[in-house]
Amino acid sequence: MQDATRHYINGQWVTSIDGCELAVENPSTEEKIATISLGGAEDADAAVAAAKAAFPGWANTGPEARIAALERLMDIYKERAGEMAQAISHEMGAPIALAQTAQVGAGAGHLKNTIRTAKSFAFERPLGDHAPGDMILYEPVGVCALITPWNWPMNQVMLKVAPALAAGCTMVLKPAEQAPLSAMLLAEMIDAAGFPPGVFNLVNGDGAGIGAHLTAHPDVDMVSFTGSTRAGVAISKAAADTVKRVSLELGGKGANIIFADADEKAVTRGVRHCFNNTGQSCNAPTRMLVERSIYDAAVVTARAVAGKTEVGPADVEGRQIGPVVSGVQFNRIQYYLKQGTDEGARLIAGGMGKPEGLSTGHFVRPTVFADVTPDMTIWREEIFGPVLTMTPFDTEEEAIALANDTPYGLTNYIQTTDKSCARRVARRLRSGMVEMNGKFGGAGTPFGGTKQSGTGREGGVWGLEEFLEVKAVSDWG
Ligand code: NAI
Ligand code: MG
């Protein structure tokens, strides 16, 4: 078992001042693989103090030197990609192939994009020809608390750490207590890349303890959070007294509208996408809305795809889906599976209990419910497991109404070969993102949601601007 009972504060690995210990579990085996320190208030205070002391120097370092440091980090991240994949796969159960590609790759992609964005970003720019002498300066917000979840660890950590560093902010990262090992590995890489002490700090701990303490801390200027809507609400309230900037990336309940003229792979693609990462993605297309003329055929296809979806331990090479992250998440999903049946949805694949032969590990059966209606719990609430709901629609208008009938607004999906229909519908979906016909957004696309999916946009120019204040100066010359 790995001893990971340390925090990274002011350029040093240090033991906890007032924390206690917590075991990290491998969800494929339920074995304890590491022990971390669940930090206390004094640990958090030490990290914030280091970030505060480092801020003036880092803020005045200038974009070129900050970008050079990020480029050194990029090289190290690539060199140690194999270790990173192992860490993610062990701590949160992503199958090793997925960990090596999408999980680790997302971190590399965001780092690369941040570097590119920062290189072309005008940190100082004139207001305009009409106002000669007026200058607009983009300056770092200050000390940032970065609080991240366990489902896409390096994706979410890098979407915050890289632009915060590029902007000239200093920071305290508190990764998810279920998946801290990848973040600790990143801290080692940041250390090796030679950032000044105190610019980046990492404290381990849980949400109620150190998370809440950081959020309310008077010396923290901004909180950037990814996770549940519940925690996002708590963070917003706790941050209000000190008027922090708060950026939130929360849950989702994405609709995938499949019109009758969609390409023939649309249903299969939609089911697989929903199950990807064992359904633990905020942008998962969990509500499949299918035009009635192809609905019955789509249900048959979805059942077949679910039936063929292999489930298994994360260390096996292959395209299987892994376990969910924890026993807590397993039980939460079981509750939703029971609700689905109790409230009258038609179970067509999967269901409660563990898949055959997988009694150890937090494995969930790939599940599809048909005939799901907006009054049902499984329509309204984020399940965060491999569970798809299917609902028929008759008209474009009805599809739009159904898609928007959710408290969330992160990503919606449209499948149709009719471009004008696709554009019409895309304009009317209330969400931060719309993906059509299986095409993902390109590098630097803004990631974020509307309604209860959050307030922030991460990635590209938008992600950098999250960490920048705008200062207007007159008579600059
Ligand atoms: P969570 O929102 O409680 O945890 C995410 C992060 O927030 C962790 O680092 C946690 O320590 C921290 N945190 C929790 N409460 C906090 C507080 N009051 N103040 C400051 N930090 C706090 O999510 P959890 O319990 O792990 O998962 C529950 C559900 O949340 C999932 O079933 C899923 O529906 C949703 N979720 C959504 C994610 C997304 O990507 N949008 C990621 C993870 C969970
Ligand atoms: Mg929690």
Short mmCIF file of C-alpha atoms and ligand atoms in Angstrom, two decimals:
data_model
loop_
_atom_site.label_atom_id
_atom_site.label_comp_id
_atom_site.label_asym_id
_atom_site.label_seq_id
_atom_site.Cartn_x
_atom_site.Cartn_y
_atom_site.Cartn_z
CA MET A 1 0.00 0.00 0.00
CA GLN A 2 1.27 3.41 -1.01
CA ASP A 3 1.93 5.95 1.73
CA ALA A 4 0.62 9.20 0.27
CA THR A 5 0.07 11.01 3.57
CA ARG A 6 1.45 14.37 2.54
CA HIS A 7 0.46 17.70 1.09
CA TYR A 8 2.44 19.83 -1.35
CA ILE A 9 2.81 23.30 0.17
CA ASN A 10 5.24 26.07 -0.74
CA GLY A 11 7.32 23.83 -2.99
CA GLN A 12 7.72 21.05 -0.39
CA TRP A 13 6.04 17.77 0.43
CA VAL A 14 4.93 18.16 4.04
CA THR A 15 3.12 16.04 6.60
CA SER A 16 -0.31 17.09 7.76
CA ILE A 17 -0.53 19.50 10.70
CA ASP A 18 -4.04 18.70 11.86
CA GLY A 19 -5.40 16.09 9.49
CA CYS A 20 -6.31 12.42 9.84
CA GLU A 21 -5.80 9.48 7.51
CA LEU A 22 -8.02 8.17 4.77
CA ALA A 23 -7.61 5.04 2.65
CA VAL A 24 -7.90 5.21 -1.14
CA GLU A 25 -9.65 2.21 -2.65
CA ASN A 26 -9.23 0.50 -6.00
CA PRO A 27 -12.87 0.13 -7.12
CA SER A 28 -12.11 -2.91 -9.30
CA THR A 29 -10.84 -4.95 -6.36
CA GLU A 30 -12.11 -3.04 -3.28
CA GLU A 31 -8.50 -3.19 -2.03
CA LYS A 32 -6.98 -0.28 -0.18
CA ILE A 33 -4.14 0.95 -2.36
CA ALA A 34 -2.96 4.09 -0.58
CA THR A 35 -3.39 6.24 2.48
CA ILE A 36 -3.74 10.01 2.18
CA SER A 37 -3.99 12.78 4.76
CA LEU A 38 -7.43 14.21 5.10
CA GLY A 39 -6.22 17.73 5.75
CA GLY A 40 -7.55 20.04 8.42
CA ALA A 41 -8.02 23.79 8.68
CA GLU A 42 -4.38 24.41 9.59
CA ASP A 43 -3.20 22.53 6.51
CA ALA A 44 -5.52 24.62 4.36
CA ASP A 45 -4.36 27.83 6.03
CA ALA A 46 -0.71 26.96 5.40
CA ALA A 47 -1.41 26.28 1.72
CA VAL A 48 -3.41 29.51 1.30
CA ALA A 49 -0.66 31.50 3.04
CA ALA A 50 1.94 30.06 0.66
CA ALA A 51 -0.21 30.89 -2.36
CA LYS A 52 -0.84 34.39 -1.06
CA ALA A 53 2.87 35.05 -0.50
CA ALA A 54 3.75 33.74 -3.97
CA PHE A 55 1.09 35.75 -5.77
CA PRO A 56 2.79 39.14 -6.31
CA GLY A 57 5.90 37.53 -7.76
CA TRP A 58 4.07 35.11 -10.05
CA ALA A 59 1.55 37.71 -11.19
CA ASN A 60 4.44 39.95 -12.29
CA THR A 61 6.43 37.20 -13.99
CA GLY A 62 4.89 37.95 -17.37
CA PRO A 63 3.16 35.60 -19.77
CA GLU A 64 6.30 34.44 -21.61
CA ALA A 65 7.99 33.01 -18.53
CA ARG A 66 4.75 31.44 -17.34
CA ILE A 67 4.23 29.82 -20.75
CA ALA A 68 7.82 28.52 -20.72
CA ALA A 69 7.15 26.84 -17.36
CA LEU A 70 3.96 25.29 -18.75
CA GLU A 71 5.93 23.95 -21.72
CA ARG A 72 8.38 22.26 -19.33
CA LEU A 73 5.38 20.76 -17.53
CA MET A 74 4.02 19.52 -20.87
CA ASP A 75 7.24 17.61 -21.56
CA ILE A 76 7.21 16.01 -18.12
CA TYR A 77 3.51 15.14 -18.38
CA LYS A 78 4.19 13.33 -21.67
CA GLU A 79 7.21 11.49 -20.22
CA ARG A 80 5.22 10.24 -17.25
CA ALA A 81 1.96 9.53 -19.11
CA GLY A 82 2.18 5.81 -18.37
CA GLU A 83 2.37 6.37 -14.63
CA MET A 84 -0.50 8.82 -14.83
CA ALA A 85 -2.70 6.29 -16.62
CA GLN A 86 -1.92 3.71 -13.93
CA ALA A 87 -2.77 6.14 -11.14
CA ILE A 88 -6.11 7.10 -12.68
CA SER A 89 -7.00 3.51 -13.52
CA HIS A 90 -6.24 2.33 -9.97
CA GLU A 91 -7.91 5.15 -8.10
CA MET A 92 -11.17 5.55 -10.04
CA GLY A 93 -11.47 2.38 -12.11
CA ALA A 94 -11.11 3.61 -15.68
CA PRO A 95 -10.08 0.64 -17.83
CA ILE A 96 -6.38 0.99 -18.59
CA ALA A 97 -6.92 1.59 -22.31
CA LEU A 98 -9.38 4.39 -21.58
CA ALA A 99 -7.06 5.80 -18.93
CA GLN A 100 -4.12 5.86 -21.36
CA THR A 101 -6.10 7.49 -24.15
CA ALA A 102 -9.05 9.66 -23.16
CA GLN A 103 -8.26 10.21 -19.47
CA VAL A 104 -4.56 11.07 -19.72
CA GLY A 105 -5.03 12.56 -23.20
CA ALA A 106 -7.60 15.05 -21.95
CA GLY A 107 -5.05 16.46 -19.50
CA ALA A 108 -2.39 16.72 -22.22
CA GLY A 109 -4.86 18.31 -24.61
CA HIS A 110 -5.94 21.00 -22.15
CA LEU A 111 -2.36 21.80 -21.23
CA LYS A 112 -1.37 22.12 -24.88
CA ASN A 113 -4.39 24.26 -25.65
CA THR A 114 -3.82 26.52 -22.70
CA ILE A 115 -0.26 27.12 -23.89
CA ARG A 116 -1.49 27.93 -27.38
CA THR A 117 -4.25 30.18 -26.09
CA ALA A 118 -1.94 32.07 -23.75
CA LYS A 119 0.60 32.65 -26.53
CA SER A 120 -1.91 34.51 -28.67
CA PHE A 121 -3.88 36.16 -25.86
CA ALA A 122 -3.59 39.94 -25.67
CA PHE A 123 -3.08 40.49 -21.93
CA GLU A 124 -2.88 44.23 -22.66
CA ARG A 125 -5.04 45.72 -25.37
CA PRO A 126 -6.33 49.18 -26.31
CA LEU A 127 -9.99 49.93 -25.66
CA GLY A 128 -10.41 51.05 -29.25
CA ASP A 129 -9.64 53.75 -31.82
CA HIS A 130 -12.40 55.95 -30.46
CA ALA A 131 -10.60 56.21 -27.08
CA PRO A 132 -6.92 56.82 -27.70
CA GLY A 133 -4.81 56.22 -24.61
CA ASP A 134 -7.28 53.87 -22.89
CA MET A 135 -5.75 50.51 -22.08
CA ILE A 136 -7.36 47.30 -20.89
CA LEU A 137 -5.16 45.05 -18.77
CA TYR A 138 -6.03 41.41 -18.10
CA GLU A 139 -4.62 40.51 -14.70
CA PRO A 140 -4.69 37.36 -12.57
CA VAL A 141 -7.59 37.06 -10.13
CA GLY A 142 -5.32 36.08 -7.23
CA VAL A 143 -5.31 33.04 -4.95
CA CYS A 144 -7.58 30.33 -6.34
CA ALA A 145 -9.06 27.27 -4.64
CA LEU A 146 -9.48 24.54 -7.24
CA ILE A 147 -11.82 21.75 -6.15
CA THR A 148 -12.20 18.78 -8.45
CA PRO A 149 -14.09 15.48 -8.72
CA TRP A 150 -12.96 11.91 -9.39
CA ASN A 151 -14.59 10.98 -12.70
CA TRP A 152 -12.16 12.56 -15.19
CA PRO A 153 -9.38 13.53 -12.78
CA MET A 154 -6.72 14.94 -15.11
CA ASN A 155 -9.28 16.45 -17.45
CA GLN A 156 -10.84 18.46 -14.67
CA VAL A 157 -7.65 19.28 -12.79
CA MET A 158 -5.85 20.45 -15.91
CA LEU A 159 -8.81 22.57 -17.08
CA LYS A 160 -8.23 24.59 -13.92
CA VAL A 161 -4.53 24.34 -13.07
CA ALA A 162 -3.16 25.12 -16.55
CA PRO A 163 -5.13 28.34 -17.22
CA ALA A 164 -4.73 29.49 -13.61
CA LEU A 165 -0.94 29.13 -13.98
CA ALA A 166 -0.97 30.82 -17.39
CA ALA A 167 -3.03 33.71 -16.03
CA GLY A 168 -0.57 34.34 -13.19
CA CYS A 169 -2.78 33.11 -10.38
CA THR A 170 -1.50 31.07 -7.46
CA MET A 171 -3.54 28.16 -6.21
CA VAL A 172 -4.52 25.47 -3.79
CA LEU A 173 -5.78 22.32 -5.46
CA LYS A 174 -8.01 20.02 -3.44
CA PRO A 175 -8.59 16.96 -5.56
CA ALA A 176 -11.37 14.47 -4.90
CA GLU A 177 -10.62 12.31 -1.89
CA GLN A 178 -11.57 9.21 -3.93
CA ALA A 179 -9.01 9.99 -6.66
CA PRO A 180 -6.11 11.98 -5.21
CA LEU A 181 -3.18 9.95 -6.58
CA SER A 182 -3.24 11.37 -10.12
CA ALA A 183 -3.29 14.90 -8.72
CA MET A 184 -0.35 14.11 -6.44
CA LEU A 185 1.55 12.82 -9.45
CA LEU A 186 0.77 16.08 -11.25
CA ALA A 187 2.11 17.97 -8.23
CA GLU A 188 5.39 16.04 -8.59
CA MET A 189 5.51 17.07 -12.23
CA ILE A 190 4.81 20.71 -11.39
CA ASP A 191 7.59 20.53 -8.81
CA ALA A 192 10.00 19.12 -11.40
CA ALA A 193 8.99 21.80 -13.93
CA GLY A 194 10.39 24.44 -11.60
CA PHE A 195 7.47 26.71 -10.78
CA PRO A 196 8.33 29.09 -7.93
CA PRO A 197 7.41 27.73 -4.46
CA GLY A 198 3.87 28.56 -3.40
CA VAL A 199 2.49 29.07 -6.91
CA PHE A 200 0.89 25.64 -6.90
CA ASN A 201 -0.12 23.88 -3.69
CA LEU A 202 -2.06 20.67 -3.12
CA VAL A 203 -3.90 19.66 0.00
CA ASN A 204 -5.86 16.45 0.27
CA GLY A 205 -9.10 16.34 2.17
CA ASP A 206 -12.82 16.00 1.91
CA GLY A 207 -15.49 18.48 0.90
CA ALA A 208 -17.08 19.12 4.27
CA GLY A 209 -13.69 19.76 5.91
CA ILE A 210 -10.99 21.33 3.83
CA GLY A 211 -13.24 22.03 0.83
CA ALA A 212 -15.62 24.16 2.87
CA HIS A 213 -12.72 25.83 4.71
CA LEU A 214 -11.03 26.89 1.47
CA THR A 215 -14.29 28.12 0.01
CA ALA A 216 -14.95 30.49 2.92
CA HIS A 217 -11.30 31.52 3.37
CA PRO A 218 -10.83 35.33 3.35
CA ASP A 219 -7.50 35.06 1.49
CA VAL A 220 -8.95 32.99 -1.35
CA ASP A 221 -10.07 35.24 -4.22
CA MET A 222 -11.72 32.64 -6.43
CA VAL A 223 -13.14 29.14 -6.26
CA SER A 224 -13.23 27.01 -9.37
CA PHE A 225 -15.30 23.91 -8.75
CA THR A 226 -16.36 20.83 -10.71
CA GLY A 227 -18.70 18.32 -9.13
CA SER A 228 -22.24 17.91 -7.93
CA THR A 229 -24.88 20.64 -8.02
CA ARG A 230 -25.35 20.05 -4.30
CA ALA A 231 -21.75 20.99 -3.54
CA GLY A 232 -21.87 23.84 -6.07
CA VAL A 233 -24.76 25.43 -4.18
CA ALA A 234 -22.96 25.02 -0.83
CA ILE A 235 -19.79 26.55 -2.28
CA SER A 236 -21.64 29.54 -3.77
CA LYS A 237 -23.20 30.30 -0.40
CA ALA A 238 -19.95 29.88 1.52
CA ALA A 239 -18.09 32.09 -0.97
CA ALA A 240 -20.65 34.88 -0.88
CA ASP A 241 -19.53 36.52 2.38
CA THR A 242 -16.12 37.35 0.94
CA VAL A 243 -17.45 38.08 -2.60
CA LYS A 244 -15.25 35.53 -4.30
CA ARG A 245 -15.43 34.82 -7.95
CA VAL A 246 -17.04 31.38 -8.27
CA SER A 247 -16.87 29.25 -11.38
CA LEU A 248 -19.01 26.10 -11.37
CA GLU A 249 -19.09 23.06 -13.62
CA LEU A 250 -21.89 20.89 -12.27
CA GLY A 251 -24.04 17.98 -13.28
CA GLY A 252 -25.92 17.22 -16.44
CA LYS A 253 -28.79 15.23 -17.87
CA GLY A 254 -28.07 15.52 -21.58
CA ALA A 255 -30.74 14.76 -24.15
CA ASN A 256 -29.79 12.94 -27.33
CA ILE A 257 -32.45 13.75 -29.93
CA ILE A 258 -32.49 11.13 -32.66
CA PHE A 259 -34.62 11.99 -35.66
CA ALA A 260 -35.85 9.29 -38.05
CA ASP A 261 -33.43 10.46 -40.74
CA ALA A 262 -30.37 10.12 -38.49
CA ASP A 263 -27.42 8.09 -39.75
CA GLU A 264 -27.76 4.36 -39.12
CA LYS A 265 -25.14 4.29 -36.32
CA ALA A 266 -26.82 7.03 -34.28
CA VAL A 267 -28.54 4.78 -31.71
CA THR A 268 -25.55 2.49 -31.19
CA ARG A 269 -23.25 5.50 -30.86
CA GLY A 270 -25.62 7.12 -28.37
CA VAL A 271 -25.80 4.05 -26.11
CA ARG A 272 -22.03 3.59 -26.15
CA HIS A 273 -21.47 7.25 -25.44
CA CYS A 274 -23.84 7.09 -22.46
CA PHE A 275 -21.93 4.09 -21.03
CA ASN A 276 -18.46 5.56 -21.70
CA ASN A 277 -16.41 5.93 -18.49
CA THR A 278 -19.13 3.76 -16.89
CA GLY A 279 -21.61 6.60 -17.27
CA GLN A 280 -19.61 8.84 -14.97
CA SER A 281 -19.52 11.96 -17.13
CA CYS A 282 -21.41 15.17 -16.50
CA ASN A 283 -21.98 15.55 -20.27
CA ALA A 284 -23.19 11.99 -20.87
CA PRO A 285 -26.16 11.70 -23.27
CA THR A 286 -28.36 9.93 -20.73
CA ARG A 287 -31.82 10.75 -22.09
CA MET A 288 -32.26 9.33 -25.57
CA LEU A 289 -35.25 10.90 -27.32
CA VAL A 290 -36.22 8.98 -30.44
CA GLU A 291 -38.67 9.91 -33.20
CA ARG A 292 -41.61 7.55 -32.88
CA SER A 293 -41.32 5.94 -36.32
CA ILE A 294 -37.93 4.44 -35.38
CA TYR A 295 -38.47 4.14 -31.62
CA ASP A 296 -39.22 0.40 -31.42
CA ALA A 297 -36.23 -0.42 -33.61
CA ALA A 298 -34.06 1.89 -31.49
CA VAL A 299 -35.14 0.07 -28.31
CA VAL A 300 -34.14 -3.26 -29.87
CA THR A 301 -30.76 -1.82 -30.87
CA ALA A 302 -30.17 -0.29 -27.44
CA ARG A 303 -30.94 -3.60 -25.74
CA ALA A 304 -28.45 -5.36 -28.02
CA VAL A 305 -25.72 -2.78 -27.45
CA ALA A 306 -26.21 -2.92 -23.69
CA GLY A 307 -26.14 -6.72 -23.80
CA LYS A 308 -22.87 -6.66 -25.71
CA THR A 309 -21.23 -4.12 -23.41
CA GLU A 310 -18.57 -5.92 -21.44
CA VAL A 311 -17.93 -5.05 -17.83
CA GLY A 312 -14.72 -5.88 -16.03
CA PRO A 313 -11.71 -4.87 -13.96
CA ALA A 314 -9.76 -1.81 -15.00
CA ASP A 315 -6.39 -3.53 -15.38
CA VAL A 316 -7.64 -5.76 -18.22
CA GLU A 317 -6.74 -4.48 -21.69
CA GLY A 318 -9.88 -4.01 -23.71
CA ARG A 319 -12.96 -1.95 -24.43
CA GLN A 320 -14.92 -3.07 -21.37
CA ILE A 321 -16.46 -0.59 -18.98
CA GLY A 322 -14.94 -0.58 -15.50
CA PRO A 323 -16.52 -0.35 -12.06
CA VAL A 324 -18.05 2.84 -10.72
CA VAL A 325 -15.79 4.75 -8.37
CA SER A 326 -17.06 3.62 -4.96
CA GLY A 327 -19.55 1.67 -2.94
CA VAL A 328 -21.37 4.95 -2.28
CA GLN A 329 -21.83 5.52 -6.01
CA PHE A 330 -22.83 1.86 -6.54
CA ASN A 331 -25.57 2.19 -3.92
CA ARG A 332 -26.75 5.51 -5.36
CA ILE A 333 -27.13 3.90 -8.77
CA GLN A 334 -28.98 0.90 -7.29
CA TYR A 335 -31.46 3.35 -5.77
CA TYR A 336 -32.12 4.88 -9.19
CA LEU A 337 -32.52 1.46 -10.80
CA LYS A 338 -35.16 0.59 -8.22
CA GLN A 339 -36.89 3.97 -8.67
CA GLY A 340 -37.00 3.43 -12.42
CA THR A 341 -38.86 0.15 -12.12
CA ASP A 342 -41.07 1.32 -9.24
CA GLU A 343 -42.18 4.40 -11.18
CA GLY A 344 -43.15 2.33 -14.22
CA ALA A 345 -40.28 2.64 -16.69
CA ARG A 346 -39.77 -0.44 -18.89
CA LEU A 347 -36.49 -2.18 -18.05
CA ILE A 348 -35.10 -3.58 -21.27
CA ALA A 349 -31.48 -4.33 -20.30
CA GLY A 350 -29.45 -4.66 -17.11
CA GLY A 351 -31.03 -3.70 -13.81
CA MET A 352 -30.17 -4.01 -10.15
CA GLY A 353 -27.35 -6.13 -8.76
CA LYS A 354 -23.89 -6.96 -10.02
CA PRO A 355 -23.05 -8.40 -13.42
CA GLU A 356 -22.53 -12.16 -13.40
CA GLY A 357 -19.15 -13.25 -12.08
CA LEU A 358 -18.26 -9.84 -10.66
CA SER A 359 -19.18 -10.00 -7.00
CA THR A 360 -16.08 -8.09 -5.87
CA GLY A 361 -15.63 -4.54 -7.17
CA HIS A 362 -18.22 -1.82 -7.70
CA PHE A 363 -19.54 -3.15 -11.00
CA VAL A 364 -22.93 -2.07 -12.35
CA ARG A 365 -24.97 -3.75 -15.08
CA PRO A 366 -25.29 -1.68 -18.26
CA THR A 367 -28.92 -0.67 -18.06
CA VAL A 368 -31.55 0.71 -20.42
CA PHE A 369 -35.02 1.89 -19.47
CA ALA A 370 -37.59 2.53 -22.21
CA ASP A 371 -40.80 4.60 -22.06
CA VAL A 372 -39.33 7.01 -19.52
CA THR A 373 -41.43 10.11 -18.85
CA PRO A 374 -40.50 13.53 -17.41
CA ASP A 375 -42.25 12.90 -14.09
CA MET A 376 -39.89 10.01 -13.27
CA THR A 377 -36.91 10.36 -10.95
CA ILE A 378 -34.59 8.72 -13.49
CA TRP A 379 -35.51 11.44 -16.00
CA ARG A 380 -34.88 14.32 -13.63
CA GLU A 381 -31.86 13.35 -11.54
CA GLU A 382 -28.27 12.71 -12.57
CA ILE A 383 -27.57 8.98 -12.04
CA PHE A 384 -23.83 8.91 -12.87
CA GLY A 385 -23.72 5.29 -13.90
CA PRO A 386 -24.21 3.23 -17.09
CA VAL A 387 -27.94 3.87 -17.25
CA LEU A 388 -29.75 5.09 -20.37
CA THR A 389 -33.36 6.26 -20.54
CA MET A 390 -35.36 6.21 -23.78
CA THR A 391 -38.43 8.25 -24.68
CA PRO A 392 -40.34 8.58 -27.96
CA PHE A 393 -41.35 11.91 -29.53
CA ASP A 394 -43.62 12.84 -32.42
CA THR A 395 -42.60 16.33 -33.51
CA GLU A 396 -39.55 18.58 -33.54
CA GLU A 397 -41.37 20.92 -31.17
CA GLU A 398 -42.01 18.08 -28.71
CA ALA A 399 -38.38 16.93 -28.90
CA ILE A 400 -37.17 20.43 -28.01
CA ALA A 401 -39.63 20.70 -25.11
CA LEU A 402 -38.59 17.30 -23.76
CA ALA A 403 -34.88 18.06 -24.09
CA ASN A 404 -35.30 21.32 -22.18
CA ASP A 405 -37.49 19.73 -19.49
CA THR A 406 -34.66 19.35 -16.97
CA PRO A 407 -33.03 21.49 -14.29
CA TYR A 408 -29.71 20.92 -16.09
CA GLY A 409 -28.25 22.50 -19.22
CA LEU A 410 -24.80 21.12 -19.99
CA THR A 411 -24.59 19.22 -23.30
CA ASN A 412 -27.39 18.18 -25.62
CA TYR A 413 -27.03 16.05 -28.71
CA ILE A 414 -28.83 16.02 -32.07
CA GLN A 415 -28.73 13.28 -34.69
CA THR A 416 -30.20 14.12 -38.09
CA THR A 417 -29.03 14.36 -41.67
CA ASP A 418 -31.21 17.46 -42.19
CA LYS A 419 -28.85 20.39 -41.58
CA SER A 420 -31.53 23.05 -41.35
CA CYS A 421 -33.47 21.01 -38.78
CA ALA A 422 -30.24 20.43 -36.83
CA ARG A 423 -29.49 24.16 -36.70
CA ARG A 424 -33.06 25.10 -35.80
CA VAL A 425 -33.06 22.68 -32.88
CA ALA A 426 -29.50 23.57 -31.78
CA ARG A 427 -30.52 27.21 -31.37
CA ARG A 428 -33.42 26.32 -29.12
CA LEU A 429 -31.75 23.88 -26.73
CA ARG A 430 -30.96 25.50 -23.39
CA SER A 431 -27.47 24.21 -22.77
CA GLY A 432 -23.88 25.35 -22.90
CA MET A 433 -23.02 22.83 -25.60
CA VAL A 434 -24.73 21.03 -28.45
CA GLU A 435 -22.98 18.18 -30.23
CA MET A 436 -24.38 16.96 -33.50
CA ASN A 437 -24.01 13.69 -35.38
CA GLY A 438 -21.23 12.32 -33.20
CA LYS A 439 -18.85 15.26 -33.69
CA PHE A 440 -17.06 16.54 -30.58
CA GLY A 441 -16.09 20.18 -30.17
CA GLY A 442 -12.60 21.05 -31.36
CA ALA A 443 -9.55 22.03 -29.32
CA GLY A 444 -10.23 25.05 -27.15
CA THR A 445 -14.01 24.73 -27.32
CA PRO A 446 -15.68 26.24 -24.24
CA PHE A 447 -16.94 23.56 -21.86
CA GLY A 448 -19.67 24.51 -19.41
CA GLY A 449 -23.36 24.71 -18.76
CA THR A 450 -26.45 26.80 -18.19
CA LYS A 451 -29.18 26.48 -15.54
CA GLN A 452 -28.14 24.11 -12.73
CA SER A 453 -25.21 22.78 -14.75
CA GLY A 454 -23.16 25.74 -13.65
CA THR A 455 -21.82 29.17 -14.46
CA GLY A 456 -18.34 28.71 -15.86
CA ARG A 457 -16.71 27.98 -19.21
CA GLU A 458 -13.48 26.02 -19.26
CA GLY A 459 -11.03 25.52 -22.10
CA GLY A 460 -9.59 27.85 -24.70
CA VAL A 461 -9.90 31.62 -24.40
CA TRP A 462 -12.95 31.34 -22.15
CA GLY A 463 -11.11 29.11 -19.70
CA LEU A 464 -8.21 31.55 -19.49
CA GLU A 465 -10.50 34.54 -18.99
CA GLU A 466 -12.09 32.78 -16.00
CA PHE A 467 -8.84 33.41 -14.11
CA LEU A 468 -8.36 37.02 -15.25
CA GLU A 469 -9.63 40.33 -13.94
CA VAL A 470 -10.18 43.20 -16.33
CA LYS A 471 -8.54 46.51 -15.42
CA ALA A 472 -9.29 49.71 -17.34
CA VAL A 473 -6.54 52.36 -17.33
CA SER A 474 -6.87 55.81 -18.91
CA ASP A 475 -4.13 58.06 -20.30
CA TRP A 476 -1.83 55.04 -20.79
CA GLY A 477 -0.18 56.87 -23.64
P1 NAI B 1 -19.16 16.07 -4.77
O1 NAI B 1 -19.67 17.24 -5.53
O2 NAI B 1 -19.56 15.93 -3.34
O3 NAI B 1 -17.55 16.05 -4.83
C1 NAI B 1 -16.78 16.72 -5.81
C2 NAI B 1 -15.66 17.51 -5.15
O4 NAI B 1 -16.22 18.52 -4.32
C3 NAI B 1 -14.77 16.68 -4.22
O5 NAI B 1 -13.45 17.17 -4.30
C4 NAI B 1 -15.36 16.96 -2.84
O6 NAI B 1 -14.44 16.76 -1.81
C5 NAI B 1 -15.73 18.41 -2.98
N1 NAI B 1 -16.80 18.90 -2.10
C6 NAI B 1 -17.93 18.25 -1.71
N2 NAI B 1 -18.67 19.02 -0.93
C7 NAI B 1 -18.03 20.22 -0.81
C8 NAI B 1 -18.29 21.43 -0.10
N3 NAI B 1 -19.40 21.58 0.63
N4 NAI B 1 -17.41 22.44 -0.20
C9 NAI B 1 -16.30 22.31 -0.95
N5 NAI B 1 -15.98 21.19 -1.62
C10 NAI B 1 -16.84 20.15 -1.56
O7 NAI B 1 -19.57 14.78 -5.60
P2 NAI B 1 -19.66 13.26 -5.10
O8 NAI B 1 -20.31 13.16 -3.75
O9 NAI B 1 -18.32 12.66 -5.23
O10 NAI B 1 -20.65 12.65 -6.21
C11 NAI B 1 -22.05 12.80 -6.06
C12 NAI B 1 -22.73 13.10 -7.38
O11 NAI B 1 -22.24 14.32 -7.90
C13 NAI B 1 -22.48 12.10 -8.49
O12 NAI B 1 -23.34 11.01 -8.40
C14 NAI B 1 -22.76 12.93 -9.70
O13 NAI B 1 -24.13 13.00 -9.93
C15 NAI B 1 -22.27 14.31 -9.30
N6 NAI B 1 -20.91 14.58 -9.83
C16 NAI B 1 -20.78 15.35 -10.93
C17 NAI B 1 -19.53 15.56 -11.48
C18 NAI B 1 -19.34 16.38 -12.70
O14 NAI B 1 -18.42 16.14 -13.46
N7 NAI B 1 -20.12 17.41 -12.93
C19 NAI B 1 -18.34 14.96 -10.91
C20 NAI B 1 -18.58 14.20 -9.70
C21 NAI B 1 -19.82 14.03 -9.20
MG MG B 2 -18.90 13.82 -1.73
#
